Amino acid sequence: MLKQHLQFKLSQKLSPQQIQLMKLIQLPTQAFEQRLKQELGENPALETGKEETDSVDDPYDELYDNDESGDNETIDTEDINIDEYLSDDEIPDYRTKANNYSADDEEKNVPYAAGISFTQYLLNQLNTVYLNDEEWSIAEFLVGSVDESGYIRRPLSDILDDLAFTQNVYTEEKTIERVLKIVQNLDPPGVAARSLKESLVIQLERKHPTPKIELATTILDKSFDQFTKKHYKKLLQKHNISEEQLKDAISEIERLNPKPGGSYSGNNRMVEHVVPDFSIRIVDGELELSLNGRNAPELHVSREYSNMLKGYKEAKSKTKSQKDTVQFIKQKLDAAKWFIDAIRQRQQTLFVTMSAIMNYQEAYFLSGDERNLRPMILKDIADEIDMDVSTVSRVANSKYVDTPYGTKLIKEYFSESMKNDQGEDVSTKEIKKILETVIKEEPKKKPLTDDKLAAILKEKGYPIARRTVAKYREQLDIPVARLRKKI
C-alpha cells in the first residue's frame, strides 16, 4: 500500500556575515588581533583610529588622472549612498578600556630563540663518540627513533628490519643492542630507553653510588610492578628492609625524570601566554568589569577611498572604463563598513555576556571562595541576555577573565547542579572542592577509598553515589586510594 504525506521542515540558514560574526566572537584576544591585522592588510579602505596614517599605494589612485577618450558611456550610481561611507566612525567605549592598556601602548612581542631540535642535540653529542660506519648508521637511526618524551617505543626487531629496507644496513639485533647502550649514555640521563623502568634505572646508574641509590636500583630492577602498585608491605618483606630505608629509596626514585626528553630546553615548545579578554575588579565593595582594550580597536573607513567615490559621483562625465574601478571601491568600502559594525557587535556581545556571568556569580567574585559558585549552565546566561546558547558557548569556551583570584577560563565557572540533603541546588564545583579538601587532609598511610569518601560527603550534606565520587575524583586528576598511599 502506497502512502503519501506532506512534511514541512522549518530551517534557518545563517548568512555569510552572521557566520563571520560568530567566528569573530569566538576569537580570543591574541587571535582577534591577528584577524584584525589580516583585515587591515587586505582592505585598504579600512584604517585604524589614527587619522594621519601612511597612505597606501593603490593602483586606483590614478583613476581621475587618466582620460580615456572616446568612451563616455555613463553608469548608474543611484544605488550608491556616499553618505553611508562618510558617517562618523567613532566607537563608543562600553567601558571597554582596560586601565593598564592605553591606545598609545605598543604590543611587545618577545622573540623565541630558534635553538636546535632534540634530535640534533643528540646527534651533536654523538659526533664526539668514536664509531665505525655501521655503528654510526645504527646510532643515527636510533636517535631518529627517539620520541619527544625521550623514549624508543619500537622493538629492536622492527628497527633491524627498517635499517635493512630503508638504510641498506644489514646487521644483527645484538649489534643494535650494543649501539643502543652507547646512545643511552647521551644526555639527558635516561634518554633512548625502551620503557619507564629502563629509563629510571639508567638515571640511577648515572648517579654516585650510595646505599640509597643501590636499594632504589634493586627495587626497580627486581620489584618494579610491586613498586608501581605501591605494595609497600611486600617490598619490605621481599628486600628485608626497614620502613626508613624504603622511604629513602622511594625518595631517590621520585627525584628522577619519567620523561627525559621533556627536560631538554632546546625543544623550543612555544608556551602559550594567556591574554585575559576581561578584567574584574572590586571597587568599593562593588564588582567592576572591563573588556581588554585590545578588543576595542578604533577603526574608520578610509577618507581617501570615500573621497574617490564621492569625486566620481560629482564628476560631470563618467566613462564606462571606470565602472570596474568604482565597483571595486564600493566593494572595499562595504567590506570596511561591515567589519566595523561586526567589531562593535562583538564588543557588545562579549561585554553583555561576561557581565551576566559576573552578576550571576557575584558571591564568588566578591569572595573568591569556590564554594560560593552557583550552579550555572549555558542556558541560564543565554536566557538572561536573550541570546542563543551557541553564542554564550563561544564566549565561555575561548575567553579568559582576570580576577583578584587569578586568570581563569570562563567555562570553568559553569557547572551542573545537585541537591544537598536540604533539597537545595548546589554546584558540582562546590562538591569537587570539598572532595579535594577531604583527600588533601586524609591520612597518607591509609588513604580513603571512594566508598569512604562518599560516606564523608554524605555526612557533610551531599548524598552522592560512590561512582559519582569516582567520576569527580578522576576529573580532579586524583588517583585511586592505593596509588595515593605514602609510606
Short mmCIF file of C-alpha atoms in Angstrom, two decimals:
data_model
loop_
_atom_site.label_atom_id
_atom_site.label_comp_id
_atom_site.label_asym_id
_atom_site.label_seq_id
_atom_site.Cartn_x
_atom_site.Cartn_y
_atom_site.Cartn_z
CA MET A 1 0.00 0.00 0.00
CA LEU A 2 1.44 3.34 -1.05
CA LYS A 3 1.17 6.14 1.48
CA GLN A 4 1.58 9.78 0.65
CA HIS A 5 2.19 12.50 3.15
CA LEU A 6 3.50 16.06 3.28
CA GLN A 7 6.35 17.01 5.54
CA PHE A 8 7.05 20.63 6.43
CA LYS A 9 10.53 21.41 7.61
CA LEU A 10 11.49 24.77 9.07
CA SER A 11 15.17 25.60 8.77
CA GLN A 12 17.17 28.71 9.41
CA LYS A 13 20.31 29.40 7.46
CA LEU A 14 22.90 31.85 8.65
CA SER A 15 24.13 34.45 6.22
CA PRO A 16 27.87 34.62 5.45
CA GLN A 17 28.01 37.83 7.50
CA GLN A 18 26.43 36.12 10.52
CA ILE A 19 28.86 33.23 10.24
CA GLN A 20 31.80 35.67 10.11
CA LEU A 21 30.44 37.49 13.18
CA MET A 22 30.19 34.21 15.10
CA LYS A 23 33.80 33.45 14.20
CA LEU A 24 34.89 36.90 15.41
CA ILE A 25 33.07 36.40 18.71
CA GLN A 26 34.81 33.07 19.24
CA LEU A 27 38.32 34.51 18.79
CA PRO A 28 40.30 35.23 21.98
CA THR A 29 42.26 38.48 22.21
CA GLN A 30 45.52 37.40 20.54
CA ALA A 31 43.77 35.59 17.67
CA PHE A 32 41.45 38.58 17.25
CA GLU A 33 44.43 40.90 16.90
CA GLN A 34 45.83 38.67 14.16
CA ARG A 35 42.46 38.69 12.39
CA LEU A 36 42.36 42.48 12.64
CA LYS A 37 45.85 42.80 11.14
CA GLN A 38 44.81 40.48 8.32
CA GLU A 39 41.72 42.56 7.52
CA LEU A 40 43.70 45.82 7.62
CA GLY A 41 46.23 44.30 5.24
CA GLU A 42 43.64 43.00 2.80
CA ASN A 43 41.28 46.01 2.75
CA PRO A 44 42.89 49.41 2.06
CA ALA A 45 39.51 51.08 2.69
CA LEU A 46 39.78 50.15 6.37
CA GLU A 47 42.04 52.17 8.65
CA THR A 48 42.96 52.31 12.33
CA GLY A 49 41.97 55.11 14.72
CA LYS A 50 44.76 57.50 13.92
CA GLU A 51 43.55 59.87 11.22
CA GLU A 52 47.03 60.64 9.94
CA THR A 53 48.08 57.28 8.61
CA ASP A 54 50.61 56.44 5.99
CA SER A 55 48.85 56.39 2.66
CA VAL A 56 48.69 53.02 0.97
CA ASP A 57 49.86 52.84 -2.60
CA ASP A 58 46.75 51.93 -4.53
CA PRO A 59 46.51 51.10 -8.23
CA TYR A 60 43.30 53.14 -8.47
CA ASP A 61 44.80 56.38 -7.19
CA GLU A 62 45.33 57.49 -10.78
CA LEU A 63 41.67 56.93 -11.61
CA TYR A 64 40.96 60.64 -12.14
CA ASP A 65 44.25 61.40 -13.89
CA ASN A 66 43.67 59.10 -16.85
CA ASP A 67 41.37 60.36 -19.57
CA GLU A 68 40.19 57.55 -21.78
CA SER A 69 38.77 59.49 -24.69
CA GLY A 70 36.01 58.15 -26.86
CA ASP A 71 34.40 56.19 -24.04
CA ASN A 72 31.80 58.44 -22.46
CA GLU A 73 29.09 55.95 -21.53
CA THR A 74 27.76 56.76 -18.08
CA ILE A 75 26.86 54.22 -15.41
CA ASP A 76 24.08 54.32 -12.83
CA THR A 77 25.18 55.46 -9.37
CA GLU A 78 21.79 55.87 -7.74
CA ASP A 79 22.30 52.71 -5.67
CA ILE A 80 25.46 54.09 -4.07
CA ASN A 81 24.79 56.19 -0.99
CA ILE A 82 28.01 58.10 -0.42
CA ASP A 83 26.82 59.43 2.94
CA GLU A 84 26.90 55.91 4.37
CA TYR A 85 30.64 55.86 3.97
CA LEU A 86 31.19 59.39 5.26
CA SER A 87 29.42 58.85 8.61
CA ASP A 88 31.14 59.29 11.96
CA ASP A 89 33.02 56.13 12.81
CA GLU A 90 33.75 56.88 16.44
CA ILE A 91 33.33 53.74 18.52
CA PRO A 92 31.63 54.04 21.93
CA ASP A 93 33.66 52.81 24.86
CA TYR A 94 31.16 50.45 26.54
CA ARG A 95 33.64 50.80 29.41
CA THR A 96 35.92 48.62 27.33
CA LYS A 97 39.23 50.29 28.00
CA ALA A 98 41.43 48.34 30.38
CA ASN A 99 43.12 50.51 32.98
CA ASN A 100 46.52 49.04 32.25
CA TYR A 101 46.41 49.41 28.47
CA SER A 102 46.22 52.68 26.61
CA ALA A 103 45.77 53.41 22.93
CA ASP A 104 49.40 54.50 22.68
CA ASP A 105 50.80 51.26 24.04
CA GLU A 106 52.60 49.02 21.59
CA GLU A 107 52.45 45.28 21.90
CA LYS A 108 55.91 43.96 22.61
CA ASN A 109 56.44 40.55 21.06
CA VAL A 110 59.35 38.73 22.67
CA PRO A 111 61.05 36.55 20.04
CA TYR A 112 61.86 32.97 20.87
CA ALA A 113 65.36 31.69 20.24
CA ALA A 114 65.49 29.35 17.28
CA GLY A 115 67.64 26.74 19.04
CA ILE A 116 68.14 23.23 17.69
CA SER A 117 65.88 20.22 17.71
CA PHE A 118 66.11 17.50 20.33
CA THR A 119 67.28 15.06 17.63
CA GLN A 120 70.06 17.40 16.53
CA TYR A 121 71.06 17.90 20.17
CA LEU A 122 71.59 14.14 20.50
CA LEU A 123 73.41 13.89 17.15
CA ASN A 124 75.79 16.67 18.17
CA GLN A 125 76.77 14.59 21.21
CA LEU A 126 77.09 11.50 19.05
CA ASN A 127 79.74 13.28 16.97
CA THR A 128 82.07 13.16 19.96
CA VAL A 129 81.87 9.35 20.15
CA TYR A 130 84.14 7.17 18.02
CA LEU A 131 82.01 4.87 15.86
CA ASN A 132 82.69 2.95 12.66
CA ASP A 133 80.43 3.48 9.63
CA GLU A 134 77.99 0.70 10.52
CA GLU A 135 77.73 1.79 14.15
CA TRP A 136 77.21 5.40 13.11
CA SER A 137 74.35 4.46 10.77
CA ILE A 138 72.69 2.42 13.51
CA ALA A 139 73.21 5.11 16.17
CA GLU A 140 71.86 7.83 13.88
CA PHE A 141 68.77 5.73 13.14
CA LEU A 142 68.24 5.05 16.85
CA VAL A 143 68.47 8.77 17.66
CA GLY A 144 65.90 9.43 14.93
CA SER A 145 63.60 6.92 16.61
CA VAL A 146 63.60 8.76 19.95
CA ASP A 147 60.22 10.39 20.57
CA GLU A 148 59.58 13.77 22.22
CA SER A 149 59.41 12.17 25.67
CA GLY A 150 62.88 10.69 25.18
CA TYR A 151 61.88 7.05 24.58
CA ILE A 152 62.37 4.49 21.79
CA ARG A 153 58.98 2.81 21.66
CA ARG A 154 59.66 0.35 18.82
CA PRO A 155 61.03 -3.19 19.25
CA LEU A 156 64.63 -3.70 18.13
CA SER A 157 63.42 -6.37 15.68
CA ASP A 158 61.41 -3.71 13.82
CA ILE A 159 64.39 -1.35 13.84
CA LEU A 160 66.52 -4.19 12.45
CA ASP A 161 64.13 -4.58 9.50
CA ASP A 162 63.90 -0.83 8.90
CA LEU A 163 67.69 -0.50 8.83
CA ALA A 164 67.83 -3.14 6.10
CA PHE A 165 64.96 -1.76 3.99
CA THR A 166 65.49 1.99 4.34
CA GLN A 167 69.21 2.39 5.15
CA ASN A 168 70.60 -0.66 3.37
CA VAL A 169 72.31 -1.63 6.63
CA TYR A 170 72.28 -5.37 7.33
CA THR A 171 73.24 -6.16 10.90
CA GLU A 172 72.24 -8.24 13.92
CA GLU A 173 69.98 -7.43 16.85
CA LYS A 174 72.82 -7.85 19.35
CA THR A 175 74.79 -5.18 17.45
CA ILE A 176 71.85 -2.79 17.67
CA GLU A 177 71.62 -3.58 21.40
CA ARG A 178 75.30 -2.70 21.84
CA VAL A 179 74.97 0.58 19.93
CA LEU A 180 71.80 1.39 21.88
CA LYS A 181 73.84 1.30 25.10
CA ILE A 182 76.12 3.95 23.59
CA VAL A 183 73.13 6.15 22.68
CA GLN A 184 71.74 5.71 26.19
CA ASN A 185 74.94 7.27 27.56
CA LEU A 186 73.99 10.59 25.94
CA ASP A 187 72.36 13.43 27.83
CA PRO A 188 69.79 13.89 29.26
CA PRO A 189 70.12 10.82 31.50
CA GLY A 190 67.54 8.16 30.72
CA VAL A 191 67.19 9.06 27.05
CA ALA A 192 66.62 6.33 24.42
CA ALA A 193 65.19 3.90 26.98
CA ARG A 194 62.57 1.42 25.83
CA SER A 195 60.46 1.62 28.96
CA LEU A 196 59.94 3.70 32.08
CA LYS A 197 61.70 1.06 34.15
CA GLU A 198 64.79 1.10 31.92
CA SER A 199 64.88 4.91 31.87
CA LEU A 200 64.73 5.17 35.67
CA VAL A 201 67.41 2.51 36.13
CA ILE A 202 69.70 4.30 33.64
CA GLN A 203 69.25 7.55 35.55
CA LEU A 204 70.11 5.87 38.86
CA GLU A 205 73.21 4.24 37.35
CA ARG A 206 74.46 7.70 36.32
CA LYS A 207 74.35 8.86 39.95
CA HIS A 208 77.11 8.43 42.53
CA PRO A 209 76.51 5.00 44.14
CA THR A 210 75.20 5.11 47.72
CA PRO A 211 73.21 2.57 49.76
CA LYS A 212 70.02 4.52 48.95
CA ILE A 213 70.79 4.53 45.20
CA GLU A 214 71.68 0.84 45.20
CA LEU A 215 68.47 -0.10 47.02
CA ALA A 216 66.39 2.07 44.68
CA THR A 217 68.02 0.35 41.68
CA THR A 218 67.34 -3.10 43.15
CA ILE A 219 63.68 -2.26 43.82
CA LEU A 220 63.18 -1.05 40.24
CA ASP A 221 65.07 -3.99 38.78
CA LYS A 222 63.53 -6.76 40.89
CA SER A 223 60.17 -5.40 42.08
CA PHE A 224 59.06 -2.75 39.57
CA ASP A 225 55.46 -3.99 39.39
CA GLN A 226 55.07 -4.01 43.18
CA PHE A 227 56.65 -0.55 43.38
CA THR A 228 54.23 0.97 40.82
CA LYS A 229 51.28 -0.56 42.66
CA LYS A 230 52.63 0.72 45.99
CA HIS A 231 52.59 -2.69 47.66
CA TYR A 232 54.96 -1.45 50.35
CA LYS A 233 54.46 -4.36 52.77
CA LYS A 234 55.55 -6.81 50.08
CA LEU A 235 58.61 -4.66 49.29
CA LEU A 236 59.60 -4.59 52.98
CA GLN A 237 59.35 -8.37 53.24
CA LYS A 238 60.97 -9.19 49.90
CA HIS A 239 64.03 -6.98 50.39
CA ASN A 240 64.20 -7.37 54.17
CA ILE A 241 64.49 -3.64 54.81
CA SER A 242 63.07 -1.13 57.28
CA GLU A 243 60.39 1.44 56.52
CA GLU A 244 63.00 4.20 56.78
CA GLN A 245 65.22 2.50 54.18
CA LEU A 246 62.26 2.03 51.84
CA LYS A 247 61.22 5.64 52.30
CA ASP A 248 64.75 6.84 51.40
CA ALA A 249 64.87 4.62 48.30
CA ILE A 250 61.45 5.83 47.11
CA SER A 251 62.55 9.41 47.69
CA GLU A 252 65.50 8.85 45.32
CA ILE A 253 63.20 7.36 42.65
CA GLU A 254 60.73 10.25 42.92
CA ARG A 255 63.55 12.67 42.08
CA LEU A 256 64.05 11.02 38.68
CA ASN A 257 62.58 12.30 35.42
CA PRO A 258 59.93 10.00 33.88
CA LYS A 259 60.14 11.98 30.61
CA PRO A 260 63.82 12.73 29.96
CA GLY A 261 63.07 14.27 26.56
CA GLY A 262 60.83 16.88 28.11
CA SER A 263 63.71 18.29 30.15
CA TYR A 264 65.59 19.45 27.05
CA SER A 265 65.12 23.21 26.71
CA GLY A 266 66.05 23.08 23.02
CA ASN A 267 62.65 21.61 22.25
CA ASN A 268 61.53 25.24 21.94
CA ARG A 269 57.96 24.39 22.64
CA MET A 270 56.02 27.60 22.40
CA VAL A 271 54.47 28.48 25.73
CA GLU A 272 51.00 29.87 25.24
CA HIS A 273 50.78 33.16 27.08
CA VAL A 274 47.21 33.81 28.12
CA VAL A 275 45.97 37.34 27.48
CA PRO A 276 42.83 37.96 29.58
CA ASP A 277 39.87 39.13 27.49
CA PHE A 278 38.15 40.66 30.53
CA SER A 279 39.12 42.09 33.88
CA ILE A 280 37.03 42.03 37.05
CA ARG A 281 37.99 44.26 39.96
CA ILE A 282 36.39 45.00 43.31
CA VAL A 283 35.98 48.76 43.77
CA ASP A 284 34.35 49.99 46.99
CA GLY A 285 32.76 46.62 47.54
CA GLU A 286 31.27 46.53 44.02
CA LEU A 287 32.31 44.43 41.04
CA GLU A 288 33.67 46.33 38.06
CA LEU A 289 34.02 44.68 34.64
CA SER A 290 36.14 45.89 31.75
CA LEU A 291 36.91 44.44 28.35
CA ASN A 292 40.57 44.29 27.35
CA GLY A 293 41.35 47.44 25.36
CA ARG A 294 42.88 45.35 22.60
CA ASN A 295 39.41 44.05 21.83
CA ALA A 296 38.16 47.57 21.16
CA PRO A 297 40.24 48.98 18.28
CA GLU A 298 39.45 52.38 16.84
CA LEU A 299 38.58 51.77 13.20
CA HIS A 300 37.21 54.00 10.49
CA VAL A 301 36.53 53.92 6.78
CA SER A 302 39.37 55.36 4.72
CA ARG A 303 38.64 59.01 3.94
CA GLU A 304 40.77 58.68 0.82
CA TYR A 305 38.63 55.89 -0.61
CA SER A 306 35.42 57.67 0.34
CA ASN A 307 36.60 60.80 -1.42
CA MET A 308 37.42 58.81 -4.53
CA LEU A 309 33.86 57.52 -4.68
CA LYS A 310 32.46 60.94 -3.87
CA GLY A 311 34.60 62.54 -6.59
CA TYR A 312 33.33 60.03 -9.11
CA LYS A 313 29.70 60.78 -8.22
CA GLU A 314 30.25 64.53 -8.63
CA ALA A 315 32.13 64.19 -11.91
CA LYS A 316 30.26 65.55 -14.93
CA SER A 317 31.40 62.87 -17.34
CA LYS A 318 31.78 59.23 -16.41
CA THR A 319 33.39 56.68 -18.67
CA LYS A 320 32.45 53.05 -18.90
CA SER A 321 36.05 52.04 -18.26
CA GLN A 322 35.70 53.46 -14.74
CA LYS A 323 32.88 51.10 -13.82
CA ASP A 324 35.09 48.23 -12.58
CA THR A 325 37.14 50.65 -10.54
CA VAL A 326 34.08 52.19 -8.94
CA GLN A 327 32.66 48.74 -8.13
CA PHE A 328 35.99 47.74 -6.57
CA ILE A 329 35.99 50.86 -4.39
CA LYS A 330 32.37 50.29 -3.36
CA GLN A 331 33.11 46.63 -2.53
CA LYS A 332 36.02 47.59 -0.30
CA LEU A 333 34.03 50.35 1.40
CA ASP A 334 31.13 47.97 2.02
CA ALA A 335 33.52 45.39 3.50
CA ALA A 336 35.15 48.02 5.72
CA LYS A 337 31.79 49.31 6.95
CA TRP A 338 30.57 45.78 7.70
CA PHE A 339 33.78 44.88 9.55
CA ILE A 340 33.50 47.97 11.76
CA ASP A 341 29.88 47.08 12.59
CA ALA A 342 30.89 43.47 13.29
CA ILE A 343 33.60 44.61 15.71
CA ARG A 344 31.05 46.76 17.54
CA GLN A 345 28.66 43.83 17.79
CA ARG A 346 31.50 41.61 19.00
CA GLN A 347 32.37 44.12 21.75
CA GLN A 348 28.76 44.38 22.88
CA THR A 349 28.22 40.61 22.83
CA LEU A 350 31.37 39.92 24.84
CA PHE A 351 30.66 42.60 27.41
CA VAL A 352 26.97 41.75 27.87
CA THR A 353 27.71 38.01 28.19
CA MET A 354 30.52 38.41 30.71
CA SER A 355 28.53 40.99 32.66
CA ALA A 356 25.67 38.48 33.04
CA ILE A 357 28.12 35.77 34.19
CA MET A 358 29.72 38.16 36.69
CA ASN A 359 26.36 39.16 38.15
CA TYR A 360 25.18 35.54 38.29
CA GLN A 361 28.33 34.55 40.22
CA GLU A 362 28.55 37.77 42.26
CA ALA A 363 29.03 35.92 45.57
CA TYR A 364 32.04 34.07 44.20
CA PHE A 365 33.72 37.07 42.57
CA LEU A 366 33.38 39.06 45.78
CA SER A 367 34.80 36.30 48.00
CA GLY A 368 36.98 34.09 45.77
CA ASP A 369 35.58 31.02 47.56
CA GLU A 370 34.70 28.34 45.01
CA ARG A 371 32.09 27.02 47.41
CA ASN A 372 30.11 30.16 46.58
CA LEU A 373 29.88 29.25 42.90
CA ARG A 374 26.24 28.82 41.94
CA PRO A 375 25.16 26.04 39.58
CA MET A 376 25.21 27.66 36.15
CA ILE A 377 24.71 26.25 32.68
CA LEU A 378 24.95 27.99 29.31
CA LYS A 379 21.17 28.26 29.03
CA ASP A 380 20.97 30.26 32.27
CA ILE A 381 23.11 33.03 30.77
CA ALA A 382 21.54 32.73 27.30
CA ASP A 383 18.07 33.29 28.81
CA GLU A 384 19.38 36.18 30.90
CA ILE A 385 20.75 38.13 27.91
CA ASP A 386 18.26 36.81 25.33
CA MET A 387 20.93 35.28 23.11
CA ASP A 388 21.49 31.86 21.62
CA VAL A 389 23.22 29.20 23.74
CA SER A 390 25.83 28.75 21.00
CA THR A 391 26.82 32.42 21.31
CA VAL A 392 27.35 32.10 25.07
CA SER A 393 29.33 28.92 24.43
CA ARG A 394 31.64 30.74 22.01
CA VAL A 395 32.42 33.34 24.66
CA ALA A 396 32.81 30.88 27.55
CA ASN A 397 34.95 28.27 25.78
CA SER A 398 37.62 30.58 24.40
CA LYS A 399 37.87 33.62 26.68
CA TYR A 400 39.80 34.29 29.87
CA VAL A 401 38.97 36.69 32.70
CA ASP A 402 41.48 38.31 35.05
CA THR A 403 40.12 38.35 38.61
CA PRO A 404 41.59 39.17 42.02
CA TYR A 405 41.97 35.40 42.42
CA GLY A 406 43.84 34.68 39.21
CA THR A 407 43.18 34.38 35.49
CA LYS A 408 40.76 31.64 34.53
CA LEU A 409 38.95 30.26 31.51
CA ILE A 410 35.35 31.44 31.73
CA LYS A 411 33.88 27.99 31.11
CA GLU A 412 35.35 26.90 34.47
CA TYR A 413 32.59 28.89 36.18
CA PHE A 414 29.89 26.75 34.60
CA SER A 415 28.74 23.61 36.38
CA GLU A 416 25.77 21.32 36.75
CA SER A 417 23.68 21.31 39.89
CA MET A 418 22.95 18.66 42.52
CA LYS A 419 20.68 18.73 45.50
CA ASN A 420 22.05 18.54 49.03
CA ASP A 421 20.24 16.89 51.94
CA GLN A 422 18.28 20.12 52.47
CA GLY A 423 16.89 19.94 48.92
CA GLU A 424 18.91 22.97 47.85
CA ASP A 425 20.67 23.16 44.48
CA VAL A 426 24.43 23.21 44.88
CA SER A 427 27.15 23.41 42.26
CA THR A 428 29.16 20.32 41.43
CA LYS A 429 32.15 22.69 41.67
CA GLU A 430 31.38 23.08 45.37
CA ILE A 431 31.25 19.31 45.86
CA LYS A 432 34.54 18.82 43.99
CA LYS A 433 36.22 21.47 46.13
CA ILE A 434 35.09 19.73 49.32
CA LEU A 435 36.17 16.34 47.92
CA GLU A 436 39.60 17.77 47.09
CA THR A 437 39.93 19.16 50.62
CA VAL A 438 38.94 15.84 52.24
CA ILE A 439 41.52 13.94 50.17
CA LYS A 440 44.18 16.52 50.96
CA GLU A 441 43.60 16.04 54.70
CA GLU A 442 43.34 12.21 54.62
CA PRO A 443 45.91 10.02 56.43
CA LYS A 444 48.70 9.44 53.92
CA LYS A 445 49.47 5.92 55.16
CA LYS A 446 45.85 4.86 54.76
CA PRO A 447 44.12 6.92 52.03
CA LEU A 448 40.33 6.98 51.88
CA THR A 449 38.57 4.71 49.40
CA ASP A 450 35.79 6.05 47.17
CA ASP A 451 33.21 4.36 49.44
CA LYS A 452 34.60 6.15 52.49
CA LEU A 453 34.77 9.45 50.58
CA ALA A 454 31.11 9.05 49.60
CA ALA A 455 30.22 8.41 53.26
CA ILE A 456 32.10 11.55 54.40
CA LEU A 457 30.39 13.69 51.75
CA LYS A 458 27.03 12.30 52.85
CA GLU A 459 27.81 13.32 56.43
CA LYS A 460 28.58 16.83 55.15
CA GLY A 461 25.18 17.01 53.48
CA TYR A 462 25.99 15.84 49.96
CA PRO A 463 24.39 12.43 49.36
CA ILE A 464 26.14 11.23 46.19
CA ALA A 465 26.92 7.72 45.00
CA ARG A 466 30.36 6.09 45.07
CA ARG A 467 30.54 6.03 41.25
CA THR A 468 29.89 9.79 41.23
CA VAL A 469 32.71 10.30 43.72
CA ALA A 470 34.98 8.25 41.43
CA LYS A 471 33.98 10.40 38.45
CA TYR A 472 34.67 13.67 40.31
CA ARG A 473 37.98 12.30 41.62
CA GLU A 474 39.08 11.42 38.07
CA GLN A 475 38.03 14.87 36.83
CA LEU A 476 40.25 16.34 39.54
CA ASP A 477 43.08 14.13 38.26
CA ILE A 478 43.41 12.39 41.64
CA PRO A 479 44.46 8.70 41.58
CA VAL A 480 42.73 5.89 43.48
CA ALA A 481 43.44 5.39 47.19
CA ARG A 482 46.05 2.65 46.66
CA LEU A 483 48.19 4.96 44.48
CA ARG A 484 47.88 7.85 46.94
CA LYS A 485 49.43 5.79 49.71
CA LYS A 486 52.62 7.09 51.33
CA ILE A 487 54.95 5.06 53.50
#
